[in-house]
C-alpha cells in the first residue's frame, strides 16, 4: 500500500527517471524546456505540500512508513523504512521548500542549455537522495541517501564536463568525500557491533540509557568516526577543500547542494545521533575546536577572494563551522536552527550571485563574469537582485531582527555559557565572535563591490535584470531570511518560553543542559546580546563606509592591515598545495615507481604468461587435427571400443 | 534345437553386426562423400535391425518404436547431409571429403 507520505520519496525519483530516460530516448522531448522544468518542479512541490500538511498536523507521533524489506541476514533486517518526526519534518520542509524554489529558478537560469533535461533529472535525483538521507529510519537507508547526494553532487559539479577544470573539481569532490564515507562505514560497523541494530530509535534509546553511560567513553570511536564522515560531507578541516572547487557547477546547484541542503547532512546526522555525542564530551571538544578553526580560517580566506562564488563558498564553510561549534557545545537544536536560517539566506545569496553572473554573461560585460573587481553599481539595473542580496547579506552578518542574528547569537551564547563548565569554550566563543565580525565584513564588501560604487565593467554593456522566474524565488527566500529567525527567540525573552523551535524539537533532541549557567549568569545574556548588536551593526557600517569611500582601493587598506598574512589568506591557507605535497605527489611518485614491477611485469606478466602457456600446449595438440575424416573416424571407433572393453571386462 | 540354417535371434544379431562393421569400415576408408554417407545409413540400419531383434526377444514394443525415431532422424539427416555434399560439390567440383579440410591447422 502506497501511503501519501511515501510519495515524498517516490515522486522525485519518478521525475528523475521520466526526465532522464525521456530525454535520452527522445530528442524532441529534450527541447520541451517548459514541460521538463515544471514537471521537475512539481515533483518537488507536491512533496513539499505533503510535508507541509504533516508538519502542521503533527500530533507528537512520528509518522513511520515502510516501502519494502531490503535485506535480511540473521538478526539483521534492513528495510526501506522512513520516519517523519520532530527532526526530519523541519529539515524536509527546508529541503523540499528551498529545493522547489531553486528548481523554478533553474528553469530561467538553465534556459537554452543543451543539457537542460539532464540538469533537472539530476536535481530531482538529488531531492530523492536527500529525502532518503533525512527521513531514513535506519543507518543503511541514511547511507544510501548519503552516497546518493554525493553522486548527484559529483554529477552536477561536473555538469559542464567538457571543461577540464570543472571535471576535475567534480572528481575532487567525489574522492575527498570518499574518505568521509569510509569513516561512516566503519562507524556503522562499530555501531552494529555495539548495539546489534542500525535503527536510529533503538540506538538512541540505548545510548540515552543512564546505565550504559556508566561505561565511560565507549562511544568515543563511533562518534569520532561519524564526525570524520561529517567533515567530509559538511566541509570542515581537514576535508573541506572540495567545497570551494565545487563552485564549478551551475549556480543553482551551488545554492541547493553546496549551501542549503547537502552540506548540512553531516550536522543533521550528528543531531540524529545526539545521545551518542552527548555521552562523549571528548569528541564534542574535538568538534568545537575543529569547527572554530575551520570557521575563522574560511572567513579570513573569504576576505581575500575576488570571485563572487568563491567568497560565498568560503562563507558557507565558515557558517558550517558555526553549526559545528553549536554541536560541539552540545546545542544540537541550535545547530539545526542555524542550518535552517542559513539555508534561507545562503540560498538567496547564491541565487542572487547566479542572477548577477547570468546578467554579466548576457551583456558580455567582462572577461570573467564572476570577478567582483569587474562589477560594481549593478544595483542600478538589477533592483530585485540587489535588494534581496543586500537583505540576505545583512541577515548573514547578524543584523538584529533578521534570521542570522537569532541563530548566530544563540550559538555564541551557548558557547559562552559552556565556558563556565570548561574554559576552552570561552576561547572558542572568542574565535566565534571574531569570525562573526569577519563575516559581516566580507559579506558587506562583497555586496558593496557588486551592487554599489562605481561601475567597473565594460562601458556600453547593458546589464538587465533577470526574468521573474528567477527574481520571484529570490524574493521569497529574502522574506524567509528576514522572518526565519522568529521561530527561535533568545532565552532571555521569557526564559526560552518563546523559542518555538526548541519546543518543537522537544524530547527528540536533547541539548546539553545549560539551565544552571544561564540562570546564574543571566547578566551575561544581556551583555552578549548587546555585544551582538554592536558588533554586527558596527562592522557592517564600518565596511560600508570603507568601501564606499575607497571603492576597490579599500582592498589595499585591508591588505595593509593584514600585512604578510594577506598572502596566506589570498592563497586560501595553501591547503591544496599542502595536500598536493604530502599526499598527491608522494602517491603519484610511489605509483610511478611501482608501475613497472607490479603492473607491466607483475600483473601483465601473469596474464600474458597464462595466454602463451595455453598457446604452447595448443601448438602440441593441434597436430591431432589432421583434417582427414577417416582419421577422426578411426579415433572415435577406437575410443568407443576402449570404453566398451572397459565396461564389459573392466 | 540349434540348427545353423534355421533363422534365430543370433543370426539376426550376426547380420546386424556384420552390417555395422561393413558400414564402419566404409566410413573409415572411403573418400567419396556419397559413399561415406551410404555407409552411415548402413550403420544406422544395422542398429535398427538389432533394436527390432531385441524388441521381439523381450516382447517389449519400446525398441520397435525407437526404430521409427531412428528412421525419421535418418531421413532428416539424409536431407541435410546430401545438401552438404551438394554444397561441397559446388565449391570443389568433386566430393572428396579429405579435401574438405580448410579448418585444419
XYZ file of C-alpha atoms in Angstrom:
755
model
C 0.000 0.000 0.000
C 1.446 3.298 -1.070
C 0.768 5.873 1.593
C 0.704 9.578 0.845
C 3.955 10.030 2.746
C 5.796 7.580 0.553
C 5.143 9.913 -2.369
C 7.624 12.307 -0.733
C 10.439 9.968 -1.670
C 8.916 8.349 -4.727
C 7.858 11.403 -6.723
C 11.319 12.961 -7.122
C 12.644 9.549 -8.157
C 9.842 9.208 -10.661
C 10.615 12.671 -12.006
C 14.301 11.847 -12.373
C 13.522 8.616 -14.226
C 10.935 10.145 -16.562
C 13.009 13.189 -17.422
C 16.289 11.317 -17.636
C 15.074 8.414 -19.772
C 12.703 10.588 -21.793
C 15.493 12.992 -22.611
C 17.858 10.173 -23.505
C 15.339 8.480 -25.751
C 13.739 11.396 -27.499
C 15.462 14.449 -28.917
C 12.180 16.335 -29.263
C 11.442 15.851 -25.556
C 14.765 17.492 -24.697
C 13.584 20.708 -26.333
C 10.441 20.902 -24.175
C 12.060 23.140 -21.562
C 8.790 24.288 -20.042
C 7.450 20.768 -19.697
C 10.661 19.371 -18.220
C 11.229 22.276 -15.856
C 7.722 22.400 -14.465
C 7.416 18.634 -14.258
C 10.599 18.514 -12.203
C 9.408 21.401 -10.043
C 6.058 19.713 -9.462
C 7.860 16.564 -8.327
C 9.343 18.658 -5.539
C 6.396 20.966 -4.890
C 3.952 18.114 -4.263
C 6.209 16.513 -1.636
C 6.614 19.983 -0.138
C 2.843 20.246 0.142
C 2.611 16.837 1.778
C 5.365 17.672 4.252
C 3.647 20.974 4.996
C 0.339 19.305 5.883
C 2.136 16.728 8.016
C 4.087 19.493 9.731
C 1.023 21.459 10.749
C -0.996 18.358 11.529
C 1.744 16.902 13.691
C 0.423 15.167 16.787
C 3.702 14.386 18.574
C 3.564 10.959 16.984
C 6.241 10.169 14.407
C 4.772 9.037 11.111
C 6.506 5.865 10.036
C 6.115 4.056 6.795
C 7.995 1.312 5.090
C 8.287 0.518 1.408
C 9.770 -2.967 1.382
C 12.327 -5.127 3.075
C 15.745 -4.567 1.585
C 17.921 -7.270 3.030
C 17.717 -9.884 5.697
C 20.595 -11.823 7.159
C 20.434 -13.482 10.535
C 19.395 -10.896 13.079
C 19.913 -8.075 10.616
C 16.798 -6.833 8.914
C 17.120 -3.699 6.831
C 14.052 -2.295 5.180
C 13.251 0.869 3.323
C 11.546 2.407 6.285
C 11.174 6.097 6.831
C 10.119 8.284 9.676
C 8.724 11.778 9.744
C 9.388 13.103 13.215
C 10.206 16.343 15.018
C 13.645 16.494 13.454
C 13.091 15.246 9.930
C 9.940 17.319 9.326
C 11.567 20.777 9.536
C 14.574 19.529 7.589
C 12.302 18.137 4.898
C 10.419 21.429 4.802
C 13.658 23.230 4.073
C 14.886 20.698 1.531
C 11.676 20.468 -0.454
C 10.755 24.148 0.000
C 14.110 25.647 -0.905
C 14.553 22.838 -3.407
C 11.323 23.728 -5.195
C 12.268 27.408 -5.349
C 15.641 26.524 -6.820
C 14.018 24.211 -9.358
C 11.826 27.067 -10.534
C 14.769 29.454 -10.583
C 16.725 26.952 -12.666
C 14.081 26.958 -15.393
C 15.167 30.519 -16.048
C 18.846 30.024 -15.298
C 19.412 26.933 -17.451
C 17.379 28.279 -20.358
C 18.820 27.092 -23.705
C 21.435 24.883 -22.087
C 21.904 21.730 -24.187
C 21.870 19.618 -21.050
C 18.608 21.108 -19.753
C 16.831 17.768 -19.260
C 19.908 16.182 -17.675
C 20.152 19.021 -15.192
C 16.598 18.569 -13.974
C 16.900 14.791 -13.876
C 19.939 15.174 -11.607
C 18.218 17.782 -9.444
C 15.221 15.517 -8.906
C 17.525 12.617 -8.161
C 19.249 14.794 -5.620
C 15.973 15.600 -3.869
C 15.220 11.874 -3.790
C 18.583 11.071 -2.240
C 18.313 13.913 0.246
C 14.849 12.810 1.375
C 16.255 9.331 1.910
C 19.050 10.765 3.969
C 16.742 12.800 6.152
C 13.745 10.544 6.568
C 15.631 7.256 6.877
C 14.751 5.235 9.916
C 17.966 3.261 9.892
C 21.586 3.967 9.131
C 21.716 1.924 5.954
C 18.958 3.826 4.169
C 20.532 7.003 5.517
C 23.825 5.888 3.988
C 22.076 5.219 0.693
C 20.953 8.840 0.682
C 24.376 9.952 1.907
C 26.051 8.313 -1.075
C 23.256 9.399 -3.382
C 23.684 13.085 -2.619
C 27.426 12.637 -3.094
C 26.807 11.148 -6.506
C 24.432 13.948 -7.517
C 26.923 16.485 -6.243
C 29.589 14.894 -8.434
C 27.325 14.803 -11.468
C 26.245 18.412 -11.044
C 29.654 19.902 -10.258
C 30.908 18.283 -13.432
C 27.766 19.252 -15.294
C 29.747 21.155 -17.911
C 32.254 18.336 -18.079
C 33.832 19.394 -21.355
C 35.692 21.976 -19.293
C 38.565 20.011 -17.777
C 38.773 22.196 -14.664
C 35.136 21.518 -13.849
C 35.502 17.799 -14.448
C 38.485 17.767 -12.113
C 36.586 19.708 -9.460
C 33.865 17.054 -9.630
C 36.386 14.277 -9.176
C 37.996 16.088 -6.293
C 34.653 16.424 -4.535
C 33.926 12.754 -5.073
C 37.294 11.488 -3.894
C 37.531 13.714 -0.836
C 34.017 12.705 0.156
C 35.004 9.081 -0.203
C 37.361 9.438 2.760
C 34.488 10.618 4.907
C 32.233 7.892 3.575
C 34.786 5.301 4.564
C 34.749 6.632 8.113
C 30.954 6.481 8.007
C 31.005 2.825 7.014
C 33.418 1.926 9.792
C 31.257 3.851 12.238
C 28.246 1.836 11.079
C 30.104 -1.431 11.610
C 31.066 -0.328 15.108
C 27.501 0.721 15.857
C 26.179 -2.626 14.718
C 28.773 -4.416 16.779
C 27.919 -2.425 19.868
C 24.163 -2.085 19.573
C 23.240 -5.012 17.364
C 20.951 -2.775 15.368
C 21.108 0.033 12.859
C 17.773 1.634 13.718
C 18.128 5.210 14.879
C 15.444 4.972 17.524
C 16.916 1.821 19.075
C 20.470 3.197 19.023
C 19.387 6.437 20.622
C 17.256 4.718 23.237
C 20.197 2.515 24.157
C 22.643 5.431 24.230
C 20.378 7.585 26.363
C 20.130 4.806 28.901
C 21.871 6.122 32.037
C 23.091 2.645 32.987
C 25.017 2.415 29.773
C 26.545 5.803 30.380
C 28.488 4.482 33.340
C 30.658 2.506 30.931
C 32.525 5.698 30.141
C 33.528 6.857 26.706
C 32.794 3.666 24.852
C 31.208 5.726 22.107
C 34.454 7.584 21.519
C 35.422 5.871 18.265
C 31.900 5.751 16.897
C 31.310 9.431 17.445
C 34.768 10.386 16.228
C 34.271 8.427 13.015
C 30.815 9.910 12.481
C 32.393 13.311 12.901
C 35.089 12.461 10.341
C 32.311 11.459 7.962
C 30.602 14.766 8.700
C 33.792 16.732 7.974
C 33.764 15.226 4.507
C 30.163 15.935 3.641
C 29.904 19.184 5.579
C 33.263 20.623 4.564
C 35.283 21.019 7.754
C 39.025 20.798 8.291
C 40.641 18.579 7.086
C 38.268 17.519 4.303
C 36.748 20.856 3.271
C 38.937 21.523 0.232
C 36.407 20.167 -2.230
C 33.687 22.696 -1.439
C 35.299 25.872 -2.824
C 36.137 23.967 -6.011
C 32.600 22.646 -6.186
C 31.524 26.127 -7.286
C 32.404 24.987 -10.803
C 28.871 23.623 -11.049
C 25.912 25.693 -12.227
C 24.961 28.309 -9.633
C 21.561 26.817 -8.672
C 23.483 23.675 -7.766
C 25.794 25.661 -5.549
C 22.744 27.125 -3.866
C 20.840 23.894 -3.396
C 23.524 21.296 -2.779
C 26.597 23.171 -1.684
C 24.959 25.722 0.569
C 21.454 24.898 1.697
C 20.999 21.157 1.931
C 23.641 18.532 1.222
C 26.462 20.140 3.151
C 24.275 20.209 6.245
C 23.913 16.419 6.111
C 26.810 15.923 8.482
C 25.247 18.246 11.028
C 21.902 16.558 10.651
C 23.468 13.146 11.200
C 25.187 14.248 14.386
C 21.956 15.733 15.684
C 20.196 12.484 14.789
C 22.670 10.596 16.945
C 22.745 13.257 19.654
C 22.551 10.887 22.660
C 25.765 9.237 21.490
C 27.522 12.552 21.180
C 26.200 13.880 24.440
C 27.766 10.857 26.104
C 31.198 11.550 24.644
C 32.325 15.034 25.716
C 35.880 14.468 24.417
C 34.589 14.234 20.862
C 32.409 17.299 21.372
C 35.588 19.091 22.380
C 37.332 17.903 19.198
C 34.351 19.069 17.171
C 34.217 22.508 18.718
C 37.937 23.147 18.226
C 37.986 21.937 14.612
C 34.830 23.902 13.887
C 36.278 27.094 15.335
C 39.463 26.707 13.297
C 37.538 25.959 10.114
C 35.215 28.834 10.674
C 37.822 31.509 11.250
C 40.112 30.137 8.539
C 37.352 30.176 5.948
C 36.213 33.652 6.963
C 39.751 35.008 6.618
C 40.051 33.377 3.208
C 36.749 34.847 2.092
C 38.002 38.394 2.712
C 40.786 37.991 0.175
C 38.801 36.352 -2.634
C 37.545 38.187 -5.691
C 35.343 35.546 -7.283
C 31.758 36.155 -6.192
C 31.040 32.449 -5.836
C 34.346 31.712 -4.108
C 33.524 34.259 -1.423
C 30.153 32.653 -0.898
C 31.733 29.196 -0.872
C 34.166 30.109 1.882
C 31.356 31.851 3.677
C 29.457 28.558 3.573
C 32.429 26.681 5.019
C 32.634 29.312 7.733
C 28.915 29.111 8.540
C 29.081 25.316 8.613
C 31.847 25.836 11.127
C 29.371 27.825 13.220
C 26.921 24.958 13.094
C 29.587 22.510 14.208
C 30.547 24.878 17.021
C 26.958 24.636 18.202
C 27.153 20.836 18.007
C 30.408 20.910 19.924
C 28.719 22.945 22.621
C 26.023 20.309 22.868
C 23.450 22.767 21.492
C 22.008 20.440 18.880
C 18.746 22.293 18.333
C 20.709 25.487 17.825
C 22.770 23.843 15.117
C 19.628 22.770 13.263
C 18.193 26.243 13.782
C 21.247 27.736 12.097
C 21.045 25.104 9.356
C 17.555 26.343 8.567
C 18.206 30.076 8.692
C 21.440 29.577 6.787
C 19.578 27.632 4.103
C 17.342 30.654 3.551
C 19.878 33.426 3.304
C 22.678 31.447 1.713
C 20.395 30.023 -0.968
C 19.214 33.574 -1.616
C 22.807 34.823 -1.831
C 23.833 32.084 -4.225
C 20.796 32.546 -6.413
C 21.466 36.290 -6.360
C 25.038 35.680 -7.459
C 23.662 33.425 -10.181
C 21.426 36.230 -11.331
C 24.439 38.550 -11.422
C 26.597 36.073 -13.338
C 23.734 35.477 -15.739
C 23.387 39.200 -16.395
C 27.138 39.748 -16.734
C 27.433 36.892 -19.202
C 24.468 38.074 -21.166
C 25.819 41.592 -21.538
C 29.384 40.367 -22.207
C 30.313 42.938 -19.604
C 33.645 41.432 -18.558
C 36.190 38.740 -19.291
C 35.296 36.804 -16.179
C 31.605 37.187 -15.294
C 32.293 36.128 -11.705
C 35.011 38.596 -10.788
C 33.688 41.288 -8.458
C 36.524 43.600 -9.473
C 34.855 43.958 -12.849
C 31.367 44.569 -11.444
C 30.157 47.496 -9.407
C 26.970 49.505 -9.455
C 24.938 46.575 -10.773
C 22.184 47.569 -8.354
C 21.208 50.373 -10.711
C 19.991 47.900 -13.316
C 19.183 44.924 -11.095
C 16.871 46.252 -8.411
C 15.402 42.945 -7.225
C 18.669 41.047 -7.223
C 20.456 43.850 -5.448
C 17.776 44.295 -2.780
C 17.404 40.615 -1.991
C 21.175 40.162 -1.953
C 21.552 43.027 0.495
C 18.795 41.670 2.725
C 20.484 38.288 2.878
C 23.858 39.904 3.423
C 22.507 41.740 6.420
C 20.896 38.514 7.624
C 24.140 36.540 7.465
C 26.021 39.444 9.018
C 23.765 39.101 12.031
C 21.944 42.404 11.914
C 19.358 42.318 14.729
C 15.874 41.356 13.644
C 16.976 39.241 10.702
C 17.275 35.469 10.694
C 21.033 35.159 11.070
C 21.050 37.246 14.221
C 18.908 34.847 16.209
C 20.677 31.652 15.278
C 24.188 33.040 15.431
C 23.573 34.757 18.743
C 22.229 31.503 20.114
C 25.343 29.655 19.016
C 27.656 32.214 20.548
C 25.722 32.332 23.789
C 25.668 28.549 24.111
C 29.438 28.545 23.591
C 29.860 31.252 26.177
C 27.756 29.555 28.833
C 29.569 26.299 28.265
C 32.666 28.252 29.210
C 31.583 28.235 32.849
C 31.999 24.464 32.810
C 35.084 24.280 30.648
C 37.279 27.285 29.875
C 38.125 26.065 26.370
C 34.670 27.161 25.322
C 35.482 30.774 26.237
C 38.334 30.683 23.734
C 36.083 29.139 21.122
C 33.483 31.782 21.832
C 36.076 34.492 21.231
C 37.060 32.888 17.952
C 33.392 32.646 17.026
C 32.821 36.304 17.786
C 35.867 37.243 15.721
C 34.535 35.126 12.870
C 31.168 36.847 13.148
C 32.931 40.195 12.730
C 34.832 38.894 9.717
C 31.592 37.538 8.268
C 29.869 40.889 8.496
C 32.927 42.489 6.896
C 33.470 40.261 3.896
C 29.760 39.999 3.134
C 29.370 43.758 3.134
C 32.467 44.038 0.955
C 31.057 41.509 -1.472
C 27.631 43.115 -1.720
C 29.033 46.621 -1.984
C 31.610 45.833 -4.651
C 28.995 44.007 -6.668
C 25.986 46.260 -6.499
C 27.203 49.701 -5.430
C 30.002 52.114 -6.041
C 31.428 52.844 -9.456
C 30.656 50.610 -12.438
C 33.851 48.797 -13.425
C 32.537 46.594 -16.184
C 32.972 47.409 -19.863
C 31.347 50.705 -20.731
C 28.392 50.318 -23.021
C 27.457 46.871 -21.729
C 23.743 46.748 -20.979
C 23.015 44.904 -17.761
C 19.466 43.562 -17.488
C 17.563 42.305 -14.504
C 16.807 38.581 -14.704
C 13.379 37.231 -15.595
C 10.626 36.986 -12.948
C 11.128 33.222 -12.909
C 14.429 33.974 -11.228
C 13.593 37.039 -9.165
C 10.443 35.648 -7.530
C 12.320 32.804 -5.799
C 14.847 35.431 -4.712
C 12.143 37.497 -3.063
C 10.569 34.507 -1.341
C 13.946 33.500 0.069
C 14.698 37.068 1.108
C 11.426 37.231 3.044
C 12.326 33.955 4.730
C 15.780 35.340 5.504
C 14.042 38.138 7.369
C 11.377 36.144 9.174
C 13.091 32.777 9.589
C 14.703 33.712 12.874
C 11.490 34.346 14.773
C 10.927 30.659 15.330
C 13.712 30.829 17.896
C 13.634 33.847 20.203
C 16.529 34.209 22.659
C 16.473 32.655 26.106
C 16.174 35.893 27.946
C 12.740 36.516 26.478
C 10.605 34.529 28.878
C 13.337 32.019 29.740
C 13.128 30.304 26.385
C 9.343 30.174 26.600
C 9.060 31.631 23.103
C 11.715 29.510 21.480
C 9.219 27.715 19.242
C 11.908 25.690 17.572
C 13.287 24.200 20.765
C 9.777 23.308 21.839
C 9.163 21.701 18.518
C 12.263 19.510 18.643
C 11.208 18.665 22.162
C 12.387 15.388 23.634
C 13.820 14.015 20.449
C 16.900 16.207 20.556
C 18.412 16.690 23.969
C 20.785 19.595 24.363
C 23.457 19.813 26.990
C 21.675 21.330 29.949
C 22.798 24.920 30.423
C 19.883 25.972 32.561
C 22.047 26.376 35.592
C 24.674 28.553 33.975
C 22.012 30.589 32.213
C 20.154 31.380 35.428
C 23.266 32.006 37.451
C 24.937 34.319 34.987
C 21.850 35.868 33.484
C 23.543 39.235 33.240
C 25.902 37.898 30.576
C 22.950 37.078 28.396
C 22.195 40.801 28.147
C 25.825 41.633 27.619
C 26.172 39.108 24.836
C 23.078 40.404 23.153
C 24.347 43.954 23.377
C 27.689 42.811 22.015
C 25.990 41.098 19.080
C 24.097 44.332 18.358
C 27.197 46.479 18.421
C 29.465 44.082 16.586
C 27.159 43.311 13.689
C 25.862 46.808 13.047
C 29.272 48.347 13.705
C 31.121 46.063 11.319
C 28.599 46.425 8.539
C 28.667 50.193 8.816
C 32.460 50.218 9.023
C 32.850 48.036 5.934
C 30.238 50.027 4.066
C 31.973 53.317 4.814
C 35.375 51.906 3.939
C 34.295 50.578 0.584
C 32.049 53.473 -0.328
C 34.898 55.877 0.316
C 37.702 53.995 -1.447
C 35.790 51.572 -3.642
C 38.094 48.808 -4.877
C 41.128 50.568 -3.413
C 39.822 49.672 0.045
C 41.140 46.173 -0.575
C 44.631 47.674 -0.399
C 43.837 49.035 3.037
C 42.730 45.566 4.099
C 45.935 44.216 2.627
C 47.914 46.744 4.594
C 46.078 45.823 7.785
C 46.837 42.116 7.487
C 50.348 42.658 6.129
C 52.164 39.487 5.034
C 49.314 37.366 6.302
C 47.110 38.636 3.462
C 49.096 36.467 1.056
C 48.184 33.420 3.108
C 44.543 34.430 3.046
C 44.536 35.052 -0.686
C 46.280 31.720 -1.138
C 43.458 30.001 0.773
C 45.864 28.959 3.538
C 47.575 26.724 0.968
C 45.559 23.644 1.843
C 45.502 22.460 -1.741
C 49.252 22.919 -2.014
C 49.736 21.110 1.287
C 47.673 18.114 0.208
C 49.382 18.180 -3.132
C 52.776 17.957 -1.455
C 52.091 15.484 1.318
C 49.526 13.264 -0.394
C 49.049 13.627 -4.119
C 52.648 13.861 -5.242
C 54.041 11.124 -2.957
C 51.276 8.833 -4.157
C 51.997 9.696 -7.754
C 55.704 9.067 -7.122
C 55.091 5.702 -5.460
C 52.760 4.837 -8.280
C 55.303 5.666 -10.941
C 57.889 3.539 -9.141
C 55.562 0.598 -8.710
C 54.139 0.762 -12.204
C 56.855 -1.393 -13.852
C 57.467 -4.157 -11.315
C 53.830 -4.594 -10.397
C 51.745 -3.638 -13.373
C 53.834 -4.148 -16.508
C 55.864 -7.076 -15.256
C 53.701 -8.458 -12.486
C 50.069 -8.368 -13.454
C 50.646 -8.159 -17.187
C 53.255 -10.917 -16.902
C 50.780 -13.270 -15.277
C 48.088 -12.511 -17.808
C 50.247 -12.809 -20.914
C 52.038 -15.829 -19.374
C 48.719 -17.628 -18.983
C 47.939 -16.809 -22.593
C 51.229 -18.066 -24.036
C 51.115 -21.237 -21.913
C 47.744 -22.113 -23.439
C 49.081 -21.284 -26.904
C 52.116 -23.541 -26.362
C 50.006 -26.518 -25.295
C 47.742 -25.915 -28.273
C 50.796 -25.974 -30.561
C 51.468 -29.552 -29.494
C 47.945 -30.894 -29.584
C 46.757 -29.258 -32.758
C 48.746 -31.926 -34.686
C 45.921 -34.293 -33.828
C 43.546 -32.328 -36.030
C 44.596 -33.767 -39.393
C 41.525 -32.667 -41.277
C 41.001 -36.202 -42.583
C 37.550 -37.545 -41.715
C 38.779 -41.121 -41.777
C 41.377 -40.401 -39.127
C 38.732 -38.958 -36.844
C 36.523 -41.922 -37.501
C 39.287 -44.345 -36.572
C 39.983 -42.439 -33.367
C 36.286 -42.343 -32.470
C 35.860 -46.054 -33.126
C 38.986 -46.865 -31.188
C 37.700 -44.765 -28.298
C 34.299 -46.450 -28.342
C 35.972 -49.847 -28.408
C 38.116 -48.930 -25.435
C 35.119 -47.732 -23.450
C 33.147 -50.830 -24.337
C 36.026 -53.079 -23.363
C 36.262 -51.313 -20.065
C 32.527 -51.583 -19.444
C 32.315 -55.275 -20.326
C 35.571 -56.625 -18.936
C 36.674 -53.916 -16.556
C 17.244 -77.184 -31.381
C 20.147 -75.211 -32.758
C 20.345 -75.534 -36.472
C 22.771 -73.452 -38.410
C 20.318 -72.825 -41.245
C 17.234 -72.074 -39.178
C 16.983 -68.367 -38.505
C 17.077 -67.446 -34.812
C 17.973 -64.441 -32.675
C 21.679 -64.978 -33.149
C 21.512 -64.933 -36.898
C 19.697 -61.588 -36.853
C 22.268 -60.166 -34.493
C 25.082 -61.546 -36.587
C 23.713 -59.872 -39.687
C 23.334 -56.656 -37.744
C 26.928 -56.800 -36.503
C 28.211 -57.583 -39.978
C 26.308 -54.664 -41.487
C 27.590 -52.336 -38.785
C 31.183 -53.433 -39.306
C 30.847 -53.017 -43.075
C 29.437 -49.539 -42.598
C 32.178 -48.542 -40.144
C 34.939 -49.772 -42.396
C 33.330 -47.953 -45.323
C 33.207 -44.672 -43.383
C 36.811 -45.066 -42.375
C 38.239 -45.949 -45.726
C 36.182 -44.360 -48.463
C 36.756 -40.793 -49.648
C 33.731 -40.278 -51.804
C 31.235 -38.264 -49.770
C 28.169 -40.084 -51.012
C 29.638 -43.480 -50.341
C 30.586 -42.422 -46.814
C 27.063 -41.259 -46.436
C 25.638 -44.537 -47.630
C 27.874 -46.354 -45.170
C 26.460 -44.268 -42.352
C 22.969 -45.274 -43.417
C 24.134 -48.865 -43.393
C 25.292 -48.493 -39.786
C 22.001 -46.933 -38.799
C 20.062 -49.775 -40.339
C 22.291 -52.306 -38.617
C 21.362 -50.701 -35.330
C 17.678 -50.746 -36.334
C 17.866 -54.442 -37.024
C 19.448 -55.084 -33.639
C 16.761 -52.986 -31.956
C 13.952 -54.929 -33.636
C 15.569 -58.198 -32.716
C 15.860 -57.337 -29.057
C 12.372 -55.888 -29.082
C 10.929 -59.190 -30.277
C 13.165 -61.121 -27.954
C 11.948 -59.295 -24.854
C 8.434 -58.750 -26.128
C 8.874 -55.050 -25.479
C 7.493 -52.673 -28.131
C 9.694 -49.819 -26.957
C 12.552 -50.989 -29.171
C 10.336 -51.058 -32.241
C 9.084 -47.604 -31.519
C 12.635 -46.347 -31.178
C 13.303 -47.681 -34.673
C 10.721 -45.300 -36.064
C 12.516 -42.426 -34.422
C 15.788 -43.568 -35.880
C 14.225 -43.727 -39.340
C 12.761 -40.265 -39.014
C 16.038 -38.820 -37.881
C 17.868 -40.669 -40.620
C 15.521 -39.178 -43.206
C 16.093 -35.678 -41.912
C 19.781 -36.314 -41.728
C 19.808 -37.524 -45.310
C 18.343 -34.211 -46.409
C 20.927 -32.214 -44.535
C 23.781 -34.494 -45.460
C 23.001 -34.511 -49.171
C 22.703 -30.725 -49.137
C 26.155 -30.533 -47.602
C 27.536 -32.880 -50.204
C 25.932 -30.716 -52.881
C 27.422 -27.578 -51.376
C 30.843 -29.200 -51.274
C 30.498 -30.178 -54.888
C 29.637 -26.641 -55.919
C 32.779 -25.321 -54.265
C 35.278 -28.010 -55.122
C 33.801 -29.702 -58.224
C 34.325 -33.059 -56.514
C 33.133 -34.701 -53.328
C 36.378 -35.992 -51.889
C 35.893 -35.429 -48.162
C 39.612 -35.457 -47.489
C 39.903 -32.246 -49.416
C 37.390 -30.555 -47.156
C 39.964 -29.585 -44.605
C 40.303 -25.807 -44.638
C 39.853 -25.615 -40.832
C 42.840 -27.872 -40.341
C 45.894 -26.370 -38.677
